[in-house]
Short mmCIF file of C-alpha atoms and ligand atoms in Angstrom, two decimals:
data_model
loop_
_atom_site.label_atom_id
_atom_site.label_comp_id
_atom_site.label_asym_id
_atom_site.label_seq_id
_atom_site.Cartn_x
_atom_site.Cartn_y
_atom_site.Cartn_z
CA MET N 116 -1.63 -11.48 -22.70
CA LEU N 117 1.06 -10.08 -20.42
CA PHE N 118 1.31 -6.39 -19.63
CA GLY N 119 3.83 -4.47 -17.56
CA ALA N 120 2.71 -1.88 -15.01
CA ILE N 121 4.68 0.83 -13.25
CA GLU N 122 3.36 2.83 -10.32
CA ALA N 123 5.89 5.66 -10.31
CA GLY N 124 5.45 7.31 -6.92
CA GLY N 125 7.46 10.08 -5.32
CA THR N 126 8.39 7.77 -2.44
CA LYS N 127 8.51 4.37 -4.11
CA PHE N 128 8.27 2.72 -7.51
CA VAL N 129 6.17 -0.43 -7.87
CA CYS N 130 6.62 -2.60 -10.96
CA GLY N 131 4.32 -5.48 -11.80
CA ILE N 132 3.32 -8.01 -14.39
CA GLY N 133 -0.36 -8.63 -15.03
CA ASP N 134 -2.94 -9.25 -17.70
CA GLU N 135 -5.95 -7.73 -19.45
CA THR N 136 -8.27 -8.85 -16.65
CA GLY N 137 -6.43 -6.80 -14.03
CA GLN N 138 -4.82 -9.79 -12.37
CA VAL N 139 -1.33 -9.08 -11.01
CA TYR N 140 1.09 -12.04 -11.06
CA GLU N 141 4.28 -10.56 -9.75
CA ARG N 142 5.38 -7.28 -8.21
CA ILE N 143 8.47 -5.60 -6.82
CA SER N 144 8.95 -2.24 -5.18
CA PHE N 145 11.94 -0.03 -4.44
CA PRO N 146 12.53 3.55 -3.25
CA THR N 147 12.45 6.48 -5.69
CA THR N 148 16.13 7.40 -5.44
CA ILE N 149 17.85 8.93 -8.49
CA PRO N 150 16.48 8.36 -12.01
CA ASP N 151 19.50 6.36 -13.33
CA GLU N 152 19.27 3.89 -10.50
CA VAL N 153 15.48 3.62 -10.64
CA PHE N 154 15.36 3.08 -14.43
CA GLY N 155 18.16 0.50 -14.10
CA ARG N 156 15.96 -1.52 -11.75
CA VAL N 157 12.84 -1.02 -13.86
CA ILE N 158 14.56 -2.20 -17.05
CA ASN N 159 16.14 -5.11 -15.25
CA PHE N 160 12.73 -6.23 -13.94
CA PHE N 161 10.87 -6.08 -17.26
CA GLN N 162 13.63 -7.52 -19.45
CA ASP N 163 12.84 -11.08 -20.56
CA LYS N 164 9.27 -10.85 -19.21
CA ASN N 165 7.75 -10.94 -22.71
CA ILE N 166 5.26 -8.10 -22.05
CA GLN N 167 3.12 -6.81 -24.93
CA ALA N 168 2.58 -3.28 -23.59
CA LEU N 169 3.58 -1.16 -20.63
CA GLY N 170 1.56 1.31 -18.55
CA VAL N 171 2.95 4.00 -16.27
CA GLY N 172 1.04 6.02 -13.67
CA ALA N 173 3.41 8.73 -12.47
CA PHE N 174 3.68 11.39 -9.79
CA GLY N 175 3.63 14.81 -11.39
CA PRO N 176 3.10 17.23 -12.76
CA VAL N 177 3.59 15.34 -16.02
CA ASN N 178 3.30 16.25 -19.69
CA LEU N 179 0.42 14.35 -21.33
CA ASP N 180 0.28 16.21 -24.64
CA PRO N 181 1.31 13.77 -27.39
CA GLN N 182 2.14 16.75 -29.67
CA SER N 183 4.64 18.19 -27.19
CA PRO N 184 8.38 17.41 -27.32
CA ALA N 185 8.12 17.00 -23.55
CA TYR N 186 5.39 14.33 -23.76
CA GLY N 187 5.97 11.61 -21.18
CA HIS N 188 8.17 13.76 -18.97
CA ILE N 189 7.78 14.47 -15.29
CA THR N 190 7.95 18.27 -15.53
CA SER N 191 8.13 20.83 -12.71
CA THR N 192 8.33 18.59 -9.65
CA PRO N 193 10.15 19.94 -6.60
CA LYS N 194 11.51 16.42 -6.00
CA PRO N 195 15.32 16.54 -6.30
CA TYR N 196 16.77 14.93 -9.46
CA TRP N 197 13.33 14.34 -11.02
CA LYS N 198 12.61 17.67 -12.73
CA ASN N 199 12.18 17.24 -16.53
CA VAL N 200 12.88 13.51 -16.47
CA ASP N 201 11.86 11.75 -19.70
CA VAL N 202 10.04 8.69 -18.40
CA VAL N 203 8.41 7.44 -21.61
CA GLY N 204 11.49 8.22 -23.78
CA THR N 205 13.78 6.30 -21.45
CA LEU N 206 11.47 3.28 -21.45
CA LYS N 207 11.02 3.47 -25.24
CA THR N 208 14.75 3.06 -25.81
CA HIS N 209 14.61 -0.32 -24.02
CA PHE N 210 11.14 -1.62 -24.85
CA ASN N 211 9.77 -1.40 -28.36
CA ILE N 212 6.11 -1.84 -27.30
CA PRO N 213 3.11 0.47 -26.80
CA ILE N 214 3.50 2.53 -23.63
CA GLY N 215 0.56 4.17 -21.85
CA PHE N 216 1.39 7.12 -19.60
CA ASP N 217 -0.73 9.22 -17.25
CA THR N 218 -0.85 10.68 -13.76
CA ASP N 219 -0.87 8.22 -10.87
CA VAL N 220 -4.38 9.31 -9.89
CA ASN N 221 -5.76 9.12 -13.43
CA ALA N 222 -4.33 5.61 -13.64
CA ALA N 223 -5.98 4.68 -10.34
CA ALA N 224 -9.31 6.13 -11.55
CA LEU N 225 -9.11 4.05 -14.74
CA GLY N 226 -8.19 0.88 -12.82
CA GLU N 227 -11.10 1.32 -10.39
CA LEU N 228 -13.44 1.99 -13.32
CA LYS N 229 -12.34 -1.12 -15.19
CA TRP N 230 -11.99 -3.59 -12.35
CA GLY N 231 -12.85 -1.95 -9.03
CA ALA N 232 -15.32 0.25 -7.18
CA ALA N 233 -16.62 1.97 -10.35
CA LYS N 234 -16.84 -1.19 -12.46
CA GLY N 235 -19.54 -1.00 -15.12
CA LEU N 236 -19.79 2.82 -14.94
CA ASP N 237 -18.42 5.32 -17.46
CA SER N 238 -17.22 7.94 -14.99
CA CYS N 239 -15.54 8.28 -11.62
CA ILE N 240 -13.28 10.45 -9.54
CA TYR N 241 -10.34 8.95 -7.66
CA MET N 242 -9.07 11.16 -4.84
CA THR N 243 -5.99 10.14 -2.89
CA VAL N 244 -5.42 11.76 0.49
CA GLY N 245 -1.86 11.07 1.57
CA THR N 246 1.32 13.14 1.48
CA GLY N 247 -0.63 15.38 -0.92
CA ILE N 248 -4.13 15.33 -2.34
CA GLY N 249 -4.37 14.19 -5.94
CA VAL N 250 -7.51 13.63 -7.96
CA GLY N 251 -7.92 11.67 -11.19
CA ALA N 252 -11.06 11.59 -13.30
CA VAL N 253 -12.69 9.50 -15.98
CA VAL N 254 -15.62 11.26 -17.68
CA GLU N 255 -17.74 9.67 -20.42
CA GLY N 256 -15.26 6.79 -20.54
CA LYS N 257 -12.20 8.98 -21.05
CA LEU N 258 -9.45 10.11 -18.74
CA VAL N 259 -9.57 13.87 -18.28
CA HIS N 260 -6.45 15.72 -19.49
CA GLY N 261 -6.50 19.30 -20.79
CA LEU N 262 -4.03 22.15 -20.68
CA ILE N 263 -1.84 19.97 -18.46
CA HIS N 264 -4.11 17.80 -16.35
CA PRO N 265 -6.60 18.53 -13.57
CA GLU N 266 -5.05 19.41 -10.21
CA MET N 267 -8.21 19.27 -8.14
CA GLY N 268 -6.31 18.66 -4.90
CA HIS N 269 -5.43 22.35 -4.98
CA THR N 270 -8.97 23.67 -5.27
CA LEU N 271 -9.87 26.51 -2.94
CA ILE N 272 -12.18 25.81 -0.04
CA ARG N 273 -13.79 27.63 2.86
CA ARG N 274 -11.97 27.29 6.12
CA HIS N 275 -13.75 26.14 9.24
CA PRO N 276 -14.49 29.20 11.43
CA GLY N 277 -12.78 27.53 14.39
CA ASP N 278 -9.66 26.40 12.55
CA VAL N 279 -6.61 28.63 13.05
CA PHE N 280 -4.14 26.39 11.17
CA VAL N 281 -2.56 28.55 8.44
CA GLY N 282 -2.33 25.80 5.86
CA ASN N 283 0.53 23.82 4.43
CA CYS N 284 0.54 24.27 0.64
CA PRO N 285 3.70 26.07 -0.52
CA TYR N 286 1.75 27.61 -3.43
CA HIS N 287 -1.69 28.44 -1.96
CA ARG N 288 -1.35 27.88 1.76
CA ASP N 289 -4.96 26.97 2.62
CA CYS N 290 -6.15 25.10 -0.47
CA LEU N 291 -7.69 21.62 -0.02
CA GLU N 292 -4.29 19.90 0.05
CA GLY N 293 -2.87 22.58 2.35
CA MET N 294 -5.67 22.02 4.87
CA ALA N 295 -6.42 18.32 4.63
CA ALA N 296 -3.49 16.20 3.35
CA GLY N 297 -1.60 13.99 5.84
CA PRO N 298 1.11 16.60 6.62
CA ALA N 299 -1.59 19.23 7.36
CA ILE N 300 -3.20 16.89 9.89
CA GLU N 301 0.18 16.29 11.50
CA LYS N 302 1.06 20.02 11.70
CA ARG N 303 -2.35 21.07 12.99
CA TRP N 304 -2.68 18.43 15.71
CA GLY N 305 0.99 17.70 16.45
CA LYS N 306 0.61 13.98 15.69
CA LYS N 307 0.35 11.84 12.58
CA GLY N 308 -3.12 10.81 11.39
CA GLN N 309 -2.51 7.19 12.28
CA GLU N 310 -1.96 8.23 15.93
CA LEU N 311 -5.21 10.23 16.04
CA ALA N 312 -7.62 7.44 15.13
CA GLY N 313 -9.77 7.81 18.27
CA ASP N 314 -9.99 11.60 18.21
CA GLU N 315 -13.42 12.47 16.80
CA LYS N 316 -12.84 16.19 16.31
CA VAL N 317 -9.87 15.46 14.02
CA TRP N 318 -12.02 13.47 11.63
CA GLU N 319 -15.01 15.83 11.86
CA LEU N 320 -12.74 18.65 10.65
CA GLU N 321 -11.01 16.46 8.06
CA ALA N 322 -14.40 15.47 6.64
CA TYR N 323 -15.51 19.12 6.65
CA TYR N 324 -12.69 19.87 4.19
CA LEU N 325 -12.70 16.68 2.10
CA ALA N 326 -16.48 17.00 1.63
CA GLN N 327 -16.02 20.46 0.13
CA GLY N 328 -13.61 18.97 -2.39
CA VAL N 329 -15.99 16.14 -3.21
CA ALA N 330 -18.99 18.50 -3.54
CA ASN N 331 -17.03 20.76 -5.90
CA PHE N 332 -15.88 17.84 -8.07
CA LEU N 333 -19.42 16.48 -8.16
CA LEU N 334 -20.86 19.87 -9.11
CA THR N 335 -18.20 20.27 -11.82
CA LEU N 336 -17.94 16.83 -13.40
CA SER N 337 -21.01 14.97 -12.14
CA THR N 338 -19.20 11.63 -12.03
CA LYS N 339 -21.17 8.52 -11.11
CA LYS N 340 -18.81 7.46 -8.32
CA VAL N 341 -16.30 9.10 -5.99
CA ILE N 342 -13.49 6.91 -4.67
CA VAL N 343 -11.37 8.16 -1.79
CA GLY N 344 -8.06 6.39 -1.15
CA GLY N 345 -4.57 7.08 0.20
CA GLY N 346 -3.18 6.69 3.72
CA VAL N 347 -5.59 9.12 5.39
CA ALA N 348 -8.64 7.34 3.92
CA LYS N 349 -7.62 4.25 5.92
CA GLN N 350 -9.53 6.03 8.70
CA ARG N 351 -12.81 4.49 7.59
CA GLN N 352 -14.81 6.54 10.14
CA LEU N 353 -14.24 9.43 7.70
CA PHE N 354 -16.61 8.02 5.11
CA PRO N 355 -19.95 8.57 6.88
CA LEU N 356 -18.73 12.00 7.96
CA ILE N 357 -17.78 12.99 4.39
CA GLN N 358 -21.08 11.62 3.11
CA LYS N 359 -23.09 13.61 5.66
CA ASN N 360 -21.16 16.84 4.94
CA VAL N 361 -21.57 16.46 1.17
CA GLN N 362 -25.33 16.10 1.63
CA MET N 363 -25.40 19.19 3.83
CA LEU N 364 -23.34 21.26 1.38
CA LEU N 365 -25.46 20.28 -1.61
CA ASN N 366 -28.63 20.89 0.38
CA GLY N 367 -30.89 18.88 -1.90
CA TYR N 368 -29.81 20.67 -5.06
CA ILE N 369 -28.39 17.56 -6.75
CA ALA N 370 -31.71 15.75 -6.57
CA HIS N 371 -30.45 12.31 -7.49
CA GLU N 372 -31.11 9.22 -5.38
CA MET N 373 -27.35 8.47 -5.30
CA ILE N 374 -26.87 11.66 -3.29
CA LEU N 375 -30.18 11.88 -1.45
CA SER N 376 -30.46 8.29 -0.27
CA ASN N 377 -27.58 6.10 -1.54
CA ILE N 378 -24.62 8.26 -0.71
CA GLY N 379 -23.00 5.33 1.14
CA ASP N 380 -22.58 3.68 -2.26
CA TYR N 381 -21.52 6.90 -3.94
CA ILE N 382 -18.48 7.99 -1.89
CA VAL N 383 -16.50 4.81 -1.28
CA PRO N 384 -13.00 3.48 -0.56
CA PRO N 385 -11.00 1.91 -3.42
CA SER N 386 -11.84 -1.73 -3.96
CA LEU N 387 -8.50 -2.65 -5.52
CA GLY N 388 -6.81 -1.77 -2.21
CA ASP N 389 -3.03 -1.71 -2.35
CA ASN N 390 -3.10 -2.82 -5.99
CA ALA N 391 -5.08 0.27 -7.13
CA GLY N 392 -2.02 2.04 -8.53
CA LEU N 393 -0.59 -1.04 -10.21
CA CYS N 394 -3.97 -2.08 -11.66
CA GLY N 395 -4.36 1.46 -12.95
CA ALA N 396 -1.04 1.19 -14.76
CA LEU N 397 -2.15 -2.18 -16.16
CA ALA N 398 -5.31 -0.51 -17.45
CA LEU N 399 -3.13 2.12 -19.15
CA ALA N 400 -1.06 -0.65 -20.75
CA ASN N 401 -4.26 -2.30 -21.93
CA GLU N 402 -5.47 0.99 -23.49
CA ALA N 403 -2.09 1.59 -25.16
CA PHE N 404 -2.16 -1.93 -26.62
CA HIS N 405 -5.63 -1.48 -28.15
P1 ADP R 729 1.96 8.68 -0.28
O1 ADP R 729 1.02 9.82 -0.33
O2 ADP R 729 3.38 9.09 -0.02
O3 ADP R 729 1.82 7.74 -1.43
P2 ADP R 729 0.29 7.66 1.89
O4 ADP R 729 -0.93 7.63 1.05
O5 ADP R 729 0.49 6.56 2.87
O6 ADP R 729 1.60 7.77 1.01
O7 ADP R 729 0.28 9.05 2.65
C1 ADP R 729 1.11 9.34 3.72
C2 ADP R 729 0.36 10.32 4.64
O8 ADP R 729 -0.84 9.69 5.08
C3 ADP R 729 1.14 10.68 5.90
O9 ADP R 729 0.91 12.04 6.18
C4 ADP R 729 0.53 9.78 6.97
O10 ADP R 729 0.60 10.37 8.24
C5 ADP R 729 -0.89 9.60 6.50
N1 ADP R 729 -1.39 8.26 6.86
C6 ADP R 729 -0.87 7.08 6.46
N2 ADP R 729 -1.56 6.05 6.99
C7 ADP R 729 -2.55 6.61 7.74
C8 ADP R 729 -3.60 6.08 8.56
N3 ADP R 729 -3.77 4.75 8.72
N4 ADP R 729 -4.42 6.96 9.17
C9 ADP R 729 -4.26 8.28 9.02
N5 ADP R 729 -3.29 8.85 8.29
C10 ADP R 729 -2.43 8.03 7.66
ZN1 ZN R 730 -2.27 24.17 -3.16
#
């Protein structure tokens, strides 16, 4: 069975063809310019591919309420030209097949649960730490939606007593994203994360913040795995530091062996690597088809 997958990112769109086992056969990618141009390329790619369903993981915020007239839209994004863009409606006019639609991070969480680092489990968190911090969640086998959808990247955290950086979030200033996303690292230290690889204090502080996010998500949702991806998580030295900080913050209260002694298997990088987003969209297509 052939499914189409779209990773609709704020910087680039990735389109792919794959199947119900998560295998990707073909992919293309292009920059997220203006909607007309982007949809032209998307439609051109999927035409004549004989796909049975399509899945889309999109940057947001998005409308996920099937009862709403704005279902399937990207809603209040600050990205020029993309406010209130009807993603699902536009695709529906060209492809008369089931279309699954969710946030990019929910898609990635579902893909990792089905085929990746959380395979065989019924819950996980997927946190991406890149240009922003986004978090997707599957709980009891279902993607978490709600009033709109969780925005856990903007949770409030305690600042480090020695950190004078004001924070970078235009809405909350020193929320998790404002203190720990890639642009916050760059503003605080004057260099991009990739140029700071050898600087231990950078990653100690980064882990101090990311661990607070992880501890809060764990206390709230109690997922069985936490996956941390995105550009910043390519600094693999972060993982033991996050793990240690989460243990310190929880202080023995979550008395489960996964936290007390197996935390190295609990907070992990994505195992689908650069295909995480596309596989997630494939998983959405698969769900829409069934
Ligand atoms: P996006 O969030 O746009 O999808 P990324 O996940 O690559 O893309 O995030 C980009 C941010 O991550 C930038 O702030 C960049 O400096 C940072 N980043 C990218 N690669 C690395 C790396 N190897 N180490 C540390 N930071 C990185
Ligand atoms: Zn914020």
